[in-house]
Short mmCIF file of C-alpha atoms in Angstrom, two decimals:
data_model
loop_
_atom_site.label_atom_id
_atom_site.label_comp_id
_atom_site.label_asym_id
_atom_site.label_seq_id
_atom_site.Cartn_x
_atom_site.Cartn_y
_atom_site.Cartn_z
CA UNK S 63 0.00 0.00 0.00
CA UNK S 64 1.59 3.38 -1.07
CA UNK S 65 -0.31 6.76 -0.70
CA UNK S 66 -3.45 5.02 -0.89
CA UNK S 67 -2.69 3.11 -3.48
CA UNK S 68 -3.21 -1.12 -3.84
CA UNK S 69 0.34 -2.11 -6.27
CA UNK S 70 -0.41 -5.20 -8.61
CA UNK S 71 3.21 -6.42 -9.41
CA UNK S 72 4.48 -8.83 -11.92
CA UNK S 73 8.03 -10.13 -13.04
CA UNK S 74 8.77 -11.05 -17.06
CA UNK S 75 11.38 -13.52 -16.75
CA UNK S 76 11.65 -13.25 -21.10
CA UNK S 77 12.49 -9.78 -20.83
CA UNK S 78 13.82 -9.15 -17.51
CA UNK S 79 11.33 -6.83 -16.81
CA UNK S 80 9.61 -5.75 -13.73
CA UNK S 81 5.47 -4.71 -13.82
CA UNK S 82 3.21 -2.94 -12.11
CA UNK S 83 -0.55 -1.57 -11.78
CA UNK S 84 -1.83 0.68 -8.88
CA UNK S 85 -5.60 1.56 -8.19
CA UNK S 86 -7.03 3.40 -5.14
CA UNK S 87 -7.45 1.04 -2.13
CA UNK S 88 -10.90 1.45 -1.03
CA UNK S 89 -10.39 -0.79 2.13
CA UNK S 90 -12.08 -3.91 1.70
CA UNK S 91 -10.80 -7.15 1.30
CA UNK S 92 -12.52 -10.60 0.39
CA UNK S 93 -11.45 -14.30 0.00
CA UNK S 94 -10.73 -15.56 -3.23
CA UNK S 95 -9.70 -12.20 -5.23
CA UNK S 96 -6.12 -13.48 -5.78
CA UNK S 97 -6.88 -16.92 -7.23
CA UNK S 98 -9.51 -14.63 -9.19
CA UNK S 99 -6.87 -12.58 -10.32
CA UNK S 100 -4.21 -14.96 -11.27
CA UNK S 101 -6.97 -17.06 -13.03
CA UNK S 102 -7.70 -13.75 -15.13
CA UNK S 103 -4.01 -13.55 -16.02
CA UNK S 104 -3.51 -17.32 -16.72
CA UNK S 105 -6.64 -17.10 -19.30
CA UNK S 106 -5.91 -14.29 -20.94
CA UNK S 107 -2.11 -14.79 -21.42
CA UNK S 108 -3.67 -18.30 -23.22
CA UNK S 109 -5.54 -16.38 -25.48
CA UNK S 110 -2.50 -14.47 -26.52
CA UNK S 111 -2.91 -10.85 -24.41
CA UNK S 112 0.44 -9.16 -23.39
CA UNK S 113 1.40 -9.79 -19.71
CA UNK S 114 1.67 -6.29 -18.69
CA UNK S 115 -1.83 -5.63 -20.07
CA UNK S 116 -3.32 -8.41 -18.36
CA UNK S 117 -2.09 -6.99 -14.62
CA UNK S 118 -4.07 -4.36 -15.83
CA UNK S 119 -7.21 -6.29 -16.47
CA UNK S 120 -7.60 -8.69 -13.90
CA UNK S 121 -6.56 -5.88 -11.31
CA UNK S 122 -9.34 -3.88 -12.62
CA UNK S 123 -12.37 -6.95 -12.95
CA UNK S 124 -11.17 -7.34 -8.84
CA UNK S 125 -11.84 -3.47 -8.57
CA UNK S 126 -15.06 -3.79 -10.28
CA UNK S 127 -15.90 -6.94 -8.28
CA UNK S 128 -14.91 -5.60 -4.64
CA UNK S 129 -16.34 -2.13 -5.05
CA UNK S 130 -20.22 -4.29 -6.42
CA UNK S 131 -19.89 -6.77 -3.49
CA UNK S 132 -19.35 -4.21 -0.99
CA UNK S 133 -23.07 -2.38 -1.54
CA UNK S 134 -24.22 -6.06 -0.29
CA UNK S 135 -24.22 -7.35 3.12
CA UNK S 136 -21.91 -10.47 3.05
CA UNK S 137 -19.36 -11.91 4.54
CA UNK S 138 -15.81 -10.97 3.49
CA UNK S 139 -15.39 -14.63 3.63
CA UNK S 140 -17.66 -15.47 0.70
CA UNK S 141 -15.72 -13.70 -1.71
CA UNK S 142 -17.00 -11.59 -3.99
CA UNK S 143 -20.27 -11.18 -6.82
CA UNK S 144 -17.74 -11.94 -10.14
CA UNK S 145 -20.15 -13.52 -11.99
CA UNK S 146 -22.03 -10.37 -12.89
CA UNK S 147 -18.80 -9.28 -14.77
CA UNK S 148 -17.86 -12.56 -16.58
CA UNK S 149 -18.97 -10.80 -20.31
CA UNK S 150 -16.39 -8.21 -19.45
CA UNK S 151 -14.01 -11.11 -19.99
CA UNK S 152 -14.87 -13.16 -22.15
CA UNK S 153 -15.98 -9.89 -24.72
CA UNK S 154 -12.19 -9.77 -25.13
CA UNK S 155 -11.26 -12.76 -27.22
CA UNK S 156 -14.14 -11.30 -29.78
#
């Protein structure tokens, strides 16, 4: 966390090159928003998307998904409403 700020980071071992993607931290937290994340990255990387560009992607779906589930009353346990958001994805590979 720097001034506010959540930091996505990622390493390219091909290119020897350090990533990185910051958004405002709205402080809230739920279960399951890194395997979320890294599934995001795996996919798209599959389908051919850059690396860096994916950190950007998945780190904003999360966004999307934490500030949604948070107008709910759940448990932070029960991860977050990503289902709602899915065609964001998947309108990519169109």
């Amino acid at each position: 966390l720097i001034d506010g700020n959540i930091i996505n980071l990622g390493y390219d071992k091909e290119n020897d090159e350090y990533l990185s993607y910051s958004l405002k931290y709205n402080n809230k937290s739920y279960s399951g928003t890194g395997d979320i994340f890294t599934s995001i990255i795996s996919g798209l990387i599959t389908n051919g998307h850059d690396f860096k560009d994916s950190i950007k992607i998945a780190s904003d779906f999360i966004f999307k998904c934490i500030e949604y589930t948070s107008k709910y009353d759940i448990d932070p346990n029960d991860g977050v409403f990503f289902e709602v958001f899915l065609n964001d994805l998947t309108s990519l590979n169109n």
